Coordinates of C-alpha atoms and ligand atoms in Angstrom, one line a residue:
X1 CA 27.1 20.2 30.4
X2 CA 23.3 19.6 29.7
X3 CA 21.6 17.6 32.5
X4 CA 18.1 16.3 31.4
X5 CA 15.4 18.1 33.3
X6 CA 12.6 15.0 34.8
X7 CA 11.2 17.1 36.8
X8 CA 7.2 17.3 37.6
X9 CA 7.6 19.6 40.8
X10 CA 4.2 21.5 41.2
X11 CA 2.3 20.2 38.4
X12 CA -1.5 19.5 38.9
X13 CA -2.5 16.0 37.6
X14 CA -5.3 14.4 37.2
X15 CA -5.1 10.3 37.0
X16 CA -8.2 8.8 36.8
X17 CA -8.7 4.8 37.7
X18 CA -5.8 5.4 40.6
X19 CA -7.6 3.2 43.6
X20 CA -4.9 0.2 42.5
X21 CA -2.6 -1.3 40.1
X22 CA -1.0 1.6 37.1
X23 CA -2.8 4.3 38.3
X24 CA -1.9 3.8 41.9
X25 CA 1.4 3.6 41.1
X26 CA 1.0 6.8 38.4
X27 CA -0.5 8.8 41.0
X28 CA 2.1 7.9 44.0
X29 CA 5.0 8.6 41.8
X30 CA 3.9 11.7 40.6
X31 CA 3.6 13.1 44.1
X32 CA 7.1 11.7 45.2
X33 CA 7.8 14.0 42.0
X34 CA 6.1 16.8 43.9
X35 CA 3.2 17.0 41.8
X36 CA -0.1 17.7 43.4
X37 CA -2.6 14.9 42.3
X38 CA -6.3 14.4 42.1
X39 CA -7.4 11.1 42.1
X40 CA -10.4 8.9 41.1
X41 CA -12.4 5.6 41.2
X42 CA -15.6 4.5 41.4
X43 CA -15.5 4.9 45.6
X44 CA -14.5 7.1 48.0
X45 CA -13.8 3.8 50.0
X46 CA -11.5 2.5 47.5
X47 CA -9.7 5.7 46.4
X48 CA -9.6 7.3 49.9
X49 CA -7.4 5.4 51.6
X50 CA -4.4 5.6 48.3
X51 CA -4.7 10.0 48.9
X52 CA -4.2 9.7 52.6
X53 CA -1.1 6.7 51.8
X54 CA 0.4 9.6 49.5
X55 CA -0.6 12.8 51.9
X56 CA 0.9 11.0 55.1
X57 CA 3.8 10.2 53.5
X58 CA 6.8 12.3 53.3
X59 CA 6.4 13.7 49.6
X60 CA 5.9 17.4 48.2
X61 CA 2.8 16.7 46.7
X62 CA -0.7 16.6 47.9
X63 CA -3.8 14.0 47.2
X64 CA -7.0 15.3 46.9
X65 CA -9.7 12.0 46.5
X66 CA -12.7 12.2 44.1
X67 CA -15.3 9.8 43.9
X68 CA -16.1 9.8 40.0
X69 CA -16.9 7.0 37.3
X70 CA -15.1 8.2 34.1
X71 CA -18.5 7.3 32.1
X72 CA -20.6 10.0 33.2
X73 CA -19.8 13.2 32.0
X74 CA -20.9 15.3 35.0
X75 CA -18.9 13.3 37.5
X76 CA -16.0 14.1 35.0
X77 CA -16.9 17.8 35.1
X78 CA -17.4 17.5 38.9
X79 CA -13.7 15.9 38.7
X80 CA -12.2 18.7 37.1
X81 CA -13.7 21.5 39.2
X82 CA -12.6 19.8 42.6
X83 CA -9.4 19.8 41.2
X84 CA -9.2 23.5 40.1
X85 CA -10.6 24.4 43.3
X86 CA -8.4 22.3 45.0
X87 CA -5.3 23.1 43.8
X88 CA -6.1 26.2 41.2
X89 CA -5.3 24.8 37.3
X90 CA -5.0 21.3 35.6
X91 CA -1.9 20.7 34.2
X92 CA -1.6 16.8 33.6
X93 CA -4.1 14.4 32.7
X94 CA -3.4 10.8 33.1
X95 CA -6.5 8.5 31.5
X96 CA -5.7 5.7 32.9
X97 CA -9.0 4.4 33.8
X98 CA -10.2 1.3 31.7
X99 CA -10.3 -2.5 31.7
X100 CA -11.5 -5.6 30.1
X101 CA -12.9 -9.1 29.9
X102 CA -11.9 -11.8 27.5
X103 CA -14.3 -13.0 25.0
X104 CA -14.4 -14.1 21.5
X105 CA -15.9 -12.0 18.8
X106 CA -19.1 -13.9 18.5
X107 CA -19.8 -13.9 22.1
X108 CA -19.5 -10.8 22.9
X109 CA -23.2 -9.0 23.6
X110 CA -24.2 -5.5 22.5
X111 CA -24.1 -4.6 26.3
X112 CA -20.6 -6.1 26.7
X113 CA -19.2 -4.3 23.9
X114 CA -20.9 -0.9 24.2
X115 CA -19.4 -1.4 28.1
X116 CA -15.5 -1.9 27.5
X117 CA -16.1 1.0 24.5
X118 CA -17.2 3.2 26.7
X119 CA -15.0 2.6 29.8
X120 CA -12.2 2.9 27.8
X121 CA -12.5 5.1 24.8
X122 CA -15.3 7.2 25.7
X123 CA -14.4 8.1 29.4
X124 CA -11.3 9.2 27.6
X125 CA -13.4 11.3 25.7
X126 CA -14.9 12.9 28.5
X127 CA -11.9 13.5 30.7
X128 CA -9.7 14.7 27.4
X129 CA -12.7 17.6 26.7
X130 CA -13.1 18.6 29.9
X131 CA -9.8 18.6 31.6
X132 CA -8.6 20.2 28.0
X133 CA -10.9 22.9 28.0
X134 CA -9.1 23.9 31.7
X135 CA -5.5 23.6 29.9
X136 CA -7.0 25.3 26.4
X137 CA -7.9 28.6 28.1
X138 CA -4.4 28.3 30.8
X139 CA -0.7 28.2 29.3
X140 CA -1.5 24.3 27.9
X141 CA -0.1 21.2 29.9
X142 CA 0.2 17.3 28.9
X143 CA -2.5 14.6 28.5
X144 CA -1.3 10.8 28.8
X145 CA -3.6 8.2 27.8
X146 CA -3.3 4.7 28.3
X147 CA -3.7 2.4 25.8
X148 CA -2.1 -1.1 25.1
X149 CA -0.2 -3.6 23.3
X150 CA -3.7 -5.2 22.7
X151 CA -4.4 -1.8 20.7
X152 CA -1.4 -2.2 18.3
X153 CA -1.4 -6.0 17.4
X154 CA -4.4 -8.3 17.5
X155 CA -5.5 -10.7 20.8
X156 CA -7.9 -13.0 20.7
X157 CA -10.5 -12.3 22.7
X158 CA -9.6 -8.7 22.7
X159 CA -11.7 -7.3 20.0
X160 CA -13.4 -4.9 21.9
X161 CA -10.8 -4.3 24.6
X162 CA -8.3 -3.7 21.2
X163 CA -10.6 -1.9 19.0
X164 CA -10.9 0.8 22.2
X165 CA -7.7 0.8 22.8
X166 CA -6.1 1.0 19.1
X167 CA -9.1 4.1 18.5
X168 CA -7.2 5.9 21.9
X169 CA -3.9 5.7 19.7
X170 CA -5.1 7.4 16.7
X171 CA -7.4 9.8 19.2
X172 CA -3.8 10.9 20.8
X173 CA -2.0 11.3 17.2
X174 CA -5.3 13.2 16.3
X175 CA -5.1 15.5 19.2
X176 CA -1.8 15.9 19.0
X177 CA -1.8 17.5 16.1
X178 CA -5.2 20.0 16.8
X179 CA -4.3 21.1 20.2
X180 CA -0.4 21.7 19.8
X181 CA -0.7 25.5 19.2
X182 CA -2.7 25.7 22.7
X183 CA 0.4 24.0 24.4
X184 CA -0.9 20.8 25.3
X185 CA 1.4 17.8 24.6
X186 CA -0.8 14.7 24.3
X187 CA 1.2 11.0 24.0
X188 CA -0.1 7.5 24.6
X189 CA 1.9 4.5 26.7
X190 CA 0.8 1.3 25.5
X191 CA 1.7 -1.5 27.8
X192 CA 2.2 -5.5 27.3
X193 CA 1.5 -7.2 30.5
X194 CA 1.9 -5.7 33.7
X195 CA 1.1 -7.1 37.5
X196 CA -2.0 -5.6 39.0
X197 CA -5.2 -6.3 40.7
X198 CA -7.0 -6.0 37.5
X199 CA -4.6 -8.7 36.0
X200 CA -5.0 -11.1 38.2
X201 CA -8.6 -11.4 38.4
X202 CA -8.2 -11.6 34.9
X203 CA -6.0 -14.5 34.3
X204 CA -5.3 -15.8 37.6
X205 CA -1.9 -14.8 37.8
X206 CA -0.4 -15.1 41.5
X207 CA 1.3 -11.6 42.5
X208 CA 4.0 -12.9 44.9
X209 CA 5.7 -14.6 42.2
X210 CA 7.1 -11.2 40.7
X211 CA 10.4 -11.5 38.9
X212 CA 12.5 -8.0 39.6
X213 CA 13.2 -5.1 37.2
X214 CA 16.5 -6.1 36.5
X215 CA 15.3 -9.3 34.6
X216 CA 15.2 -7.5 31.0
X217 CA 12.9 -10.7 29.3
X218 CA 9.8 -13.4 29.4
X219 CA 8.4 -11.6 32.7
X220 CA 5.2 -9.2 33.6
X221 CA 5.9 -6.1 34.1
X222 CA 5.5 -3.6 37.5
X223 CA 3.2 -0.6 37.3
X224 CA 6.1 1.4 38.5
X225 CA 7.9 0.7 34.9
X226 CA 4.5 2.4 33.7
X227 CA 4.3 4.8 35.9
X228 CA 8.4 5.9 35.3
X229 CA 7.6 7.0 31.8
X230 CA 4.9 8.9 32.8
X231 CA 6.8 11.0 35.0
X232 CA 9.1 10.9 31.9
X233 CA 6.5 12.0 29.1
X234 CA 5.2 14.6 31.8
X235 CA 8.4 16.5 32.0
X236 CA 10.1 18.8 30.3
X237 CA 12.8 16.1 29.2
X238 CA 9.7 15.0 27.0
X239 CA 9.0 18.4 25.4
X240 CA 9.6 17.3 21.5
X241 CA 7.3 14.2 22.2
X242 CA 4.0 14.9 21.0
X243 CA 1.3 12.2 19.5
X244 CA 3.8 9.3 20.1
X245 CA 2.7 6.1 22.0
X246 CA 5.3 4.4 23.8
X247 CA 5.7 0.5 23.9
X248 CA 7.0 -1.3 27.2
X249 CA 6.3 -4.6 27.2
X250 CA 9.7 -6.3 28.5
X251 CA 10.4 -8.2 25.4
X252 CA 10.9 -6.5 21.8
X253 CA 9.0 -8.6 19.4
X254 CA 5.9 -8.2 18.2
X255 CA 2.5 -9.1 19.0
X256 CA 1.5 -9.7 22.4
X257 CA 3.8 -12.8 22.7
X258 CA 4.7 -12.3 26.4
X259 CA 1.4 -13.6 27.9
X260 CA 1.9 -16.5 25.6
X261 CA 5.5 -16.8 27.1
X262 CA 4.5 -16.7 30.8
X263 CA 1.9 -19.5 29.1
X264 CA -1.1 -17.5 30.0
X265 CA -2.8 -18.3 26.0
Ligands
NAP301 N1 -2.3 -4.4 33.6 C1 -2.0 -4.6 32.3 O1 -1.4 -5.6 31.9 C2 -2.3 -3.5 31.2 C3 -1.8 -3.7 30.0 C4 -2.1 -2.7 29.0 C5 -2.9 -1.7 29.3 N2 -3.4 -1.5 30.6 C6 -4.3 -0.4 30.8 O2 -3.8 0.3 32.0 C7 -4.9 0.9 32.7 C8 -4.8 0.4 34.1 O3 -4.8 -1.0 34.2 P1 -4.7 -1.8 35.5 O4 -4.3 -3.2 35.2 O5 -3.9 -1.1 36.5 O6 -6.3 -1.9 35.9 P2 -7.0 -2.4 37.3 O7 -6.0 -3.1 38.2 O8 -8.2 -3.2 36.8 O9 -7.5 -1.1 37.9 C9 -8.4 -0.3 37.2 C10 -8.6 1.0 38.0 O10 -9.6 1.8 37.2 C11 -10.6 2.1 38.1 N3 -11.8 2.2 37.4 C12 -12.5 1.2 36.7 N4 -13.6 1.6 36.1 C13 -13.7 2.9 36.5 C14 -14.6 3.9 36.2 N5 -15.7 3.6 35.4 N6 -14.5 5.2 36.6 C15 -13.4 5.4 37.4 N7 -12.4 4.5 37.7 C16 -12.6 3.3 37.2 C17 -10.6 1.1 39.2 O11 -11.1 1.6 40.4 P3 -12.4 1.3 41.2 O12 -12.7 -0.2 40.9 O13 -12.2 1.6 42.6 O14 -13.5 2.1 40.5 C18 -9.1 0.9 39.4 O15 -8.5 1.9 40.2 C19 -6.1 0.5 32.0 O16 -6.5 1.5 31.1 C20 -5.7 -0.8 31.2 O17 -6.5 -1.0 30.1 C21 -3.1 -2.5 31.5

């Protein structure tokens, strides 16, 4: 009998933007896994605390915490040596790092746009060619990025946060595509609304009032439903997936209708 093989057992990942919300959740689940995990935000104050939550905990795999903003290239490249010292190879990258504000078009300054650009499609840049260079000269590995509902059907007051994240879709079919004879599988999850910090600064939306997994429609989503198909596309039960993006968003129509359901437009 052929049992489906989900496991992520001493992998080294990298998830970038993992101090809260998906990639928190990403980075936790992949250690449960027992995958080794390296781990970044903008502070060692914020991001510290989430390795020593996973290395005190009775996992497999290991944290290692590194202070580095996804924007700047050297921080990047610091990122990815830490990690190979660390733990010896890169297996996994998980770009997970990004966010947004809402704004129409029109109001949107040069500053404000080059700024969501660049948080979420060029630090994707900069972690892809680094981390891939590290998994171009090994035996290959997988690179997740994250995009978004928002990047396959228009939002208003997403232009900028879609345009990124619709240009990270066609970056992972694109990739997909160049890097497959150097082993490297590279798929994209694109999520509709999901509970987390960044969400509810956003648009106010009170995190106590979860509904549970087992409601299948009309409700936000957890970061652990996100962070389950990672572990999914990162193991070898996801070996023919390759430049694919994955839609969960709770409720199969399309658009972004959910946050009009929860009555958040
Ligand atoms: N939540 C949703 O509904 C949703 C839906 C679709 C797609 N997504 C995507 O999923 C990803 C995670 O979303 P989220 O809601 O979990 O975000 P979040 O709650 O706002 O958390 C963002 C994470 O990214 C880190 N971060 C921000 N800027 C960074 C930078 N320049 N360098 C390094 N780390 C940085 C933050 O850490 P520090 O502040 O400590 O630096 C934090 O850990 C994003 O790419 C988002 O666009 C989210």
């Amino acid at each position: 009998m052929h049992e489906p093989d989900f496991d992520v057992a001493g992998q080294t990942a990298i998830v970038t933007g993992a101090s809260q919300g998906i990639g928190k959740a990403i980075a936790e689940t992949l250690a449960a896994g027992g995958a080794n995990v390296a781990i970044c935000s903008r502070s060692m104050d914020r991001i510290g605390p989430v390795a020593e939550g996973i290395n005190d905990a009775a996992v497999d795999g290991e944290a290692l915490a590194v202070e580095c903003n996804v924007r700047e290239r050297e921080q990047v490249q610091n990122l990815v040596d830490e990690t190979v010292e660390t733990f010896g190879d890169v297996d996994v990258l998980v770009n997970n790092a990004g966010g947004e504000f809402v704004a129409n078009f029109e109001d949107i300054s040069a500053n404000g746009w080059e700024t969501i650009v660049d948080l979420n499609l060029n630090s994707t840049v900069h972690c892809t060619q680094l981390a891939g260079e590290v998994m171009r000269e090994g035996d290959g590995g997988v690179i997740i990025n994250l995009s978004s509902v928002n990047g396959q059907h228009a939002a208003p007051g997403e232009s900028h946060y879609g345009a990124s994240k619709a240009a990270i879709i066609r970056l992972t079919e694109t990739l997909a595509v160049e890097w497959a004879d150097d082993g490297i599988r590279v798929n994209c999850i694109a999520p509709g609304l999901i509970q987390t910090p960044g969400v509810a600064e956003t648009l106010g939306i009170d995190s106590e009032a979860m509904p549970p997994r087992e409601k299948t429609d009309r409700r936000i989503g957890h970061s652990e439903e996100i962070a389950d198909i990672v572990q999914f596309l990162v193991s070898p039960a996801a070996s023919f997936m390759n430049g694919e993006t994955v839609t969960a968003k709770g409720v199969p129509r399309a658009g972004n209708s959910m946050s009009q359901d929860l009555g958040l437009e």
